[in-house]
């Protein structure tokens, strides 16, 4: 099979997990990506990732600390996978596209809507592909919800509930996830959720939102459960306290273009928890929008609630793409320890197919920008104290909250 030559830029926690994604892909007959180089401004992170790559893939990639030098020295490099923290996604991705490389970038696409727009412009100007690595929608559960909605299984949707609130004052994975200028916890998590809401229910029309910072000081947790060396090393080195500058709690009402209303409660801080996702329709409801390794259920009037397994058994015409069928032959990804890596492998496969054979990119720059804009619409509405139209946020006419980030990072 033809393969594209690819480099990863950003060899931290998720960069390491992407290596496992490549390992999953390499073990299938679909493998169309060859990892040839790694780049990180911290050489030690690239070194550690290179050792990990060597044991996972059998070949040690070249190491760089500068993107331009890498593009110059690595022959036939086709694409980079940007897995840095979000504050530099736009600068790394734009530089890569100016250097003639196709780009896949981790979510959130960029730190602000203007930064997303710069990436879309660079992609168009240089005629390079831009793909956003949004993994949740690639899970079987998400594909199945979409199929149920498309086949009218719950009639006309009229309401969605998206609630995930966890009480804590612990540092969430990395200290940078509590800093407004690097992408706070609501952006980091919320962009997965706006992508799922848009994937299942279409585009957002207007938003009323409220955000607050409940935990101004984040503390190092007593332990972490991760087994990856990178995460463990970083945990050892983590400071005891981080002053948080990014809001950690949000409430919103999304009015969708279709007329559906979505009630959103998303937070990672403070006290009290709530959780639950539901799509309500005129003939029934679905529990869950779909998520990595997730399960869903279906309830219709005068019928017993159907479990994930029962839905799969009784639903006609539900198909997955061939690589997903290969990864999930039973179509149940719940409890599959490799599900994180398999979804990443699906992202890589799609990018390479797009480069080699013109396959459509599912989450392109416009879609990634809409996911980011939908989360920021909650912040912008909160700041202005009024309902905001998505068109105002996407066009940057409403931009009070994000302008401080752009100013600090030199995004114009
Ligand atoms: N899709 C998912 O489920 C998922 C899960 C975790 C993280 N992520 C995303 O992955 C990205 C990275 O998150 P992380 O947790 O791995 O962060 P991290 O801090 O662990 O790693 C970031 C790495 O990027 C490097 N870096 C920073 N600036 C750079 C630059 N200009 N050039 C090259 N390297 C640079 C850092 O040195 C570090 O090694 C974020 O966008 C995050 O939201 C996605």
XYZ file of C-alpha atoms and ligand atoms in Angstrom:
456
model
C 0.000 0.000 0.000
C 1.232 3.553 -0.764
C 2.343 5.439 2.323
C 2.759 9.087 3.204
C 5.834 10.181 5.157
C 4.746 11.970 8.302
C 6.271 13.787 11.286
C 4.755 14.519 14.686
C 5.286 18.022 16.099
C 4.758 18.084 19.866
C 5.879 14.981 21.758
C 4.087 15.343 25.069
C 1.254 13.267 26.515
C -1.021 13.162 23.463
C 1.979 13.011 21.104
C 2.916 9.752 22.875
C -0.614 8.403 22.465
C -0.446 9.245 18.758
C 2.558 6.891 18.513
C 0.318 4.102 19.814
C -2.249 5.128 17.197
C 0.399 4.644 14.513
C 1.276 1.265 15.995
C -2.401 0.217 15.739
C -2.532 1.342 12.101
C 0.793 -0.355 11.297
C -0.637 -3.708 12.445
C -3.435 -3.616 9.849
C -3.413 -4.185 6.069
C -4.619 -0.556 5.796
C -1.327 1.031 6.925
C -0.703 4.096 4.752
C 1.494 6.219 7.060
C 5.214 6.014 7.777
C 6.507 7.970 10.774
C 9.855 9.461 9.786
C 10.532 12.317 12.226
C 9.613 13.912 15.534
C 9.895 17.580 16.454
C 9.612 19.212 19.874
C 11.067 22.439 21.229
C 12.131 20.315 24.204
C 14.672 17.871 22.844
C 14.245 15.540 25.824
C 10.555 15.077 24.973
C 11.424 14.215 21.368
C 14.133 11.790 22.572
C 11.727 9.986 24.879
C 9.112 9.766 22.123
C 11.736 8.458 19.665
C 12.571 5.601 22.052
C 8.871 4.868 22.470
C 8.398 4.946 18.671
C 11.340 2.588 18.184
C 9.875 0.005 20.536
C 6.351 0.377 19.084
C 7.175 0.624 15.374
C 10.641 -0.926 15.103
C 12.218 2.188 13.548
C 13.693 5.193 15.339
C 12.445 8.446 13.746
C 14.771 11.406 13.233
C 14.601 14.123 15.910
C 14.343 17.889 15.452
C 13.700 20.925 17.618
C 12.887 23.215 14.683
C 10.108 22.671 12.143
C 11.793 24.496 9.248
C 14.999 22.518 9.643
C 12.994 19.298 9.727
C 11.149 20.218 6.507
C 14.530 20.978 4.869
C 16.288 17.829 5.997
C 13.639 15.114 5.704
C 13.145 14.033 2.094
C 9.586 13.647 0.766
C 7.928 14.698 3.995
C 4.216 14.997 3.137
C 2.502 15.977 6.368
C 2.856 16.939 9.999
C 0.650 15.986 12.908
C 0.519 18.974 15.291
C 0.144 17.840 18.914
C 1.473 20.871 20.779
C -0.554 22.749 23.365
C -3.301 24.840 21.703
C -1.618 28.241 22.126
C 0.767 27.458 19.244
C -1.420 25.271 16.997
C -1.940 28.171 14.578
C 1.721 29.210 14.368
C 3.028 25.652 13.909
C 0.259 24.674 11.455
C 0.569 27.860 9.369
C 4.365 27.525 9.180
C 4.004 23.874 8.127
C 1.527 24.745 5.371
C 3.781 27.605 4.137
C 6.553 24.974 3.955
C 4.301 22.898 1.674
C 3.186 20.298 4.209
C -0.324 18.963 4.801
C -1.491 19.262 8.405
C -3.462 17.263 10.908
C -3.883 19.169 14.178
C -5.205 18.052 17.546
C -8.346 19.628 18.962
C -9.062 22.400 19.826
C -8.153 23.524 16.306
C -6.676 26.760 17.714
C -6.659 29.016 20.742
C -9.132 31.587 19.295
C -11.478 31.918 16.335
C -9.054 34.376 14.647
C -6.255 31.835 15.002
C -8.521 29.215 13.372
C -9.214 31.639 10.523
C -5.470 32.137 9.954
C -5.081 28.383 9.565
C -7.950 28.168 7.062
C -6.365 31.013 5.036
C -2.938 29.306 5.076
C -4.530 26.050 3.940
C -6.313 27.755 1.026
C -3.312 29.921 0.065
C -0.952 26.942 -0.053
C -3.477 24.403 -1.302
C -2.670 22.092 1.616
C -5.064 19.815 3.512
C -6.044 20.745 7.041
C -7.623 18.067 9.229
C -8.718 18.417 12.841
C -8.137 15.295 14.944
C -11.566 15.108 16.558
C -11.723 11.555 17.817
C -15.070 11.207 19.660
C -17.237 11.197 16.509
C -15.191 8.288 15.098
C -16.307 5.994 17.906
C -18.925 3.351 17.030
C -21.315 4.857 19.599
C -21.246 8.252 17.871
C -21.657 6.721 14.413
C -24.626 4.726 15.704
C -26.376 7.770 17.211
C -25.953 9.553 13.903
C -27.430 6.573 12.052
C -30.418 6.445 14.442
C -31.093 10.148 13.936
C -30.755 9.867 10.154
C -33.176 6.929 10.059
C -35.779 8.773 12.144
C -35.513 6.319 15.078
C -36.674 8.959 17.572
C -38.718 11.108 15.196
C -37.937 14.816 15.041
C -35.346 15.845 17.674
C -36.500 18.830 19.735
C -34.101 18.975 22.681
C -30.632 17.913 23.781
C -29.119 17.682 27.257
C -25.346 17.737 27.641
C -24.311 17.681 31.275
C -20.863 16.856 32.619
C -19.864 18.497 35.868
C -17.127 17.023 38.088
C -16.152 18.577 41.403
C -12.408 18.971 41.931
C -9.627 21.438 42.591
C -6.945 19.132 41.192
C -4.713 20.029 38.252
C -6.425 18.611 35.164
C -3.693 16.614 33.330
C -1.373 19.615 32.747
C -0.948 23.004 34.449
C -1.484 24.771 31.087
C -5.091 23.514 31.010
C -5.924 26.107 33.694
C -4.504 29.109 31.844
C -6.677 31.322 29.657
C -3.768 32.047 27.306
C -3.105 28.342 26.657
C -6.702 27.017 26.497
C -8.607 26.408 29.744
C -10.503 23.273 30.802
C -13.811 24.331 29.224
C -12.117 24.896 25.860
C -10.036 21.737 26.151
C -12.975 19.466 26.996
C -15.828 21.520 25.594
C -14.617 21.435 22.022
C -15.139 17.647 21.995
C -18.708 18.282 23.155
C -19.547 21.054 20.683
C -18.217 18.770 17.962
C -20.554 16.003 19.128
C -23.517 18.374 19.400
C -22.894 19.704 15.892
C -22.234 16.205 14.514
C -25.567 14.910 15.795
C -27.807 17.990 15.642
C -26.316 20.332 13.019
C -25.069 23.896 13.334
C -25.699 26.296 16.202
C -27.637 29.514 15.540
C -27.423 31.412 18.834
C -26.210 30.951 22.370
C -26.827 32.259 25.852
C -24.044 31.319 28.242
C -22.441 31.942 31.569
C -18.921 30.980 32.690
C -17.129 31.271 36.006
C -13.858 30.462 37.653
C -14.756 28.541 40.803
C -11.319 27.145 41.683
C -8.670 29.898 41.536
C -5.948 27.562 42.844
C -5.370 24.138 41.370
C -3.433 21.548 43.335
C -1.291 18.625 42.272
C -3.301 15.426 42.719
C -1.940 12.769 45.061
C -1.443 10.275 42.273
C -2.148 9.636 38.612
C -3.254 6.369 37.073
C -1.488 6.792 33.721
C 1.115 4.226 32.797
C 2.797 6.203 29.992
C 6.359 7.207 30.960
C 5.814 10.774 29.734
C 2.808 11.379 31.986
C 4.566 9.806 34.992
C 7.722 11.897 34.510
C 5.705 15.058 34.181
C 3.655 14.242 37.230
C 6.859 13.908 39.276
C 8.024 17.343 38.082
C 4.625 19.054 38.501
C 4.411 22.114 40.755
C 2.297 21.749 43.911
C -0.069 24.603 42.987
C -1.133 26.460 39.869
C -3.015 29.789 39.964
C -5.876 29.292 37.489
C -6.792 32.066 35.038
C -9.294 30.153 32.883
C -12.923 29.621 33.861
C -13.786 26.063 34.912
C -17.613 26.058 34.981
C -20.127 26.821 32.236
C -23.869 26.813 31.612
C -25.468 27.506 28.237
C -28.494 27.185 26.014
C -27.693 26.494 22.368
C -30.431 27.282 19.878
C -29.658 25.085 16.883
C -30.440 26.109 13.288
C -32.827 23.121 13.125
C -34.903 24.548 15.988
C -33.562 22.033 18.563
C -32.497 23.532 21.903
C -29.523 22.092 23.779
C -29.023 22.597 27.480
C -25.303 22.532 28.404
C -23.716 22.258 31.825
C -19.984 21.597 31.586
C -17.483 22.063 34.363
C -14.433 20.711 36.060
C -14.256 22.353 39.436
C -16.158 23.409 42.491
C -18.634 21.237 44.344
C -21.401 18.963 43.191
C -21.573 16.808 40.132
C -24.045 15.992 37.431
C -23.801 13.949 34.290
C -25.973 12.762 31.481
C -26.458 13.191 27.777
C -29.782 12.797 26.026
C -31.316 13.605 22.664
C -35.101 13.907 22.863
C -37.316 13.436 19.824
C -41.018 13.285 19.034
C -41.005 9.446 19.076
C -38.348 8.618 21.660
C -34.977 9.501 23.120
C -31.351 8.435 22.885
C -29.110 8.438 25.917
C -25.647 9.594 24.872
C -24.320 11.608 21.951
C -21.499 9.056 21.528
C -18.000 9.215 22.946
C -14.666 7.366 22.957
C -15.412 3.805 24.087
C -18.926 4.894 25.056
C -22.293 3.231 25.130
C -25.733 4.543 24.234
C -29.324 3.398 24.758
C -32.632 4.001 22.986
C -36.106 4.409 24.481
C -39.289 4.660 22.430
C -42.831 5.036 23.736
C -44.394 1.657 24.693
C -41.105 -0.163 24.155
C -38.502 -1.399 26.625
C -35.293 0.632 26.701
C -32.802 -0.922 24.276
C -29.175 -1.386 25.317
C -26.271 -0.662 22.965
C -26.084 -4.366 22.070
C -29.845 -4.586 21.433
C -29.778 -1.494 19.209
C -26.971 -3.038 17.157
C -28.906 -6.306 16.826
C -32.127 -4.642 15.691
C -30.870 -1.757 13.535
C -30.716 -2.220 9.773
C -28.289 -0.558 7.418
C -25.693 0.525 9.989
C -22.211 0.362 8.472
C -18.748 1.527 9.436
C -15.819 2.365 7.183
C -13.660 -0.712 6.426
C -10.831 0.191 8.850
C -13.351 0.775 11.668
C -14.974 -2.603 10.878
C -11.481 -4.121 11.103
C -10.842 -2.483 14.503
C -14.287 -3.129 15.981
C -15.595 -6.380 14.418
C -18.193 -6.803 17.187
C -18.976 -3.076 16.897
C -18.590 -2.787 20.646
C -15.686 -0.568 21.645
C -16.779 -0.402 25.288
C -13.956 -1.764 27.438
C -11.536 -2.025 24.488
C -8.234 -0.885 26.045
C -6.939 0.170 22.631
C -9.952 2.297 21.653
C -8.061 5.601 22.151
C -5.313 4.448 19.790
C -7.691 2.953 17.219
C -9.595 6.238 16.884
C -6.272 8.051 16.365
C -5.362 5.430 13.731
C -8.637 6.214 11.921
C -7.668 9.913 11.870
C -4.246 9.147 10.392
C -5.723 6.778 7.824
C -8.208 9.393 6.631
C -5.492 12.060 6.282
C -3.232 9.767 4.247
C -6.136 8.646 2.040
C -6.999 12.309 1.436
C -3.397 13.074 0.402
C -2.973 9.941 -1.726
C -6.437 9.488 -3.210
C -8.476 12.644 -2.567
C -10.675 11.271 0.252
C -12.775 13.970 1.944
C -11.489 15.283 5.278
C -14.326 14.836 7.759
C -13.432 17.557 10.279
C -11.898 20.245 8.088
C -10.812 23.781 9.011
C -14.319 25.232 8.806
C -15.766 22.475 10.961
C -12.929 22.743 13.514
C -13.399 26.528 13.641
C -17.144 26.103 14.257
C -16.423 23.768 17.187
C -14.063 26.340 18.737
C -16.460 29.230 18.026
C -19.357 27.353 19.640
C -17.419 27.000 22.917
C -16.231 30.618 22.838
C -19.796 31.783 22.171
C -20.564 30.762 25.787
C -17.688 32.945 27.026
C -18.579 35.855 24.736
C -22.250 35.712 25.774
C -21.223 35.637 29.428
C -18.984 38.660 28.961
C -21.616 40.677 27.068
C -24.554 39.499 29.191
C -26.715 38.774 26.151
C -27.556 36.119 23.600
C -24.945 35.978 20.833
C -25.477 34.812 17.272
C -23.003 32.199 16.032
C -22.501 34.313 12.904
C -21.231 37.178 15.132
C -18.756 34.884 16.897
C -17.559 33.073 13.775
C -16.961 36.390 11.984
C -15.161 37.788 15.100
C -17.613 40.726 15.360
C -18.260 39.595 18.928
C -14.794 39.119 20.328
C -14.420 40.745 23.771
C -13.329 37.597 25.597
C -10.866 36.362 22.990
C -9.241 39.715 22.154
C -7.099 39.546 25.309
C -5.742 36.153 24.185
C -4.946 37.410 20.678
C -3.230 40.496 22.042
C -1.046 38.481 24.422
C -0.103 35.933 21.749
C 0.364 38.417 18.901
C -2.489 37.050 16.776
C -3.789 39.847 14.489
N -8.218 14.176 21.339
C -7.987 13.879 22.600
O -8.630 13.042 23.197
C -6.870 14.615 23.310
C -6.382 14.154 24.531
C -5.318 14.862 25.136
C -4.787 15.983 24.507
N -5.312 16.407 23.330
C -4.781 17.610 22.674
O -3.448 17.372 22.271
C -2.695 18.582 22.338
C -1.465 18.355 23.213
O -1.877 18.054 24.533
P -0.888 17.308 25.533
O -1.691 16.923 26.703
O -0.114 16.287 24.791
O 0.096 18.514 25.917
P 1.581 18.369 26.491
O 1.873 19.615 27.213
O 1.700 17.062 27.206
O 2.501 18.245 25.195
C 2.761 19.305 24.315
C 4.133 19.111 23.705
O 4.304 20.093 22.685
C 5.628 20.624 22.788
N 5.649 21.955 22.151
C 5.126 23.128 22.623
N 5.294 24.109 21.706
C 5.914 23.555 20.639
C 6.344 24.054 19.379
N 6.176 25.335 19.029
N 6.953 23.186 18.516
C 7.146 21.894 18.864
N 6.758 21.358 20.043
C 6.143 22.181 20.919
C 5.902 20.641 24.288
O 7.288 20.737 24.571
C 5.284 19.295 24.704
O 6.223 18.250 24.569
C -3.657 19.646 22.875
O -4.198 20.355 21.814
C -4.713 18.814 23.592
O -5.980 19.456 23.681
C -6.324 15.734 22.718
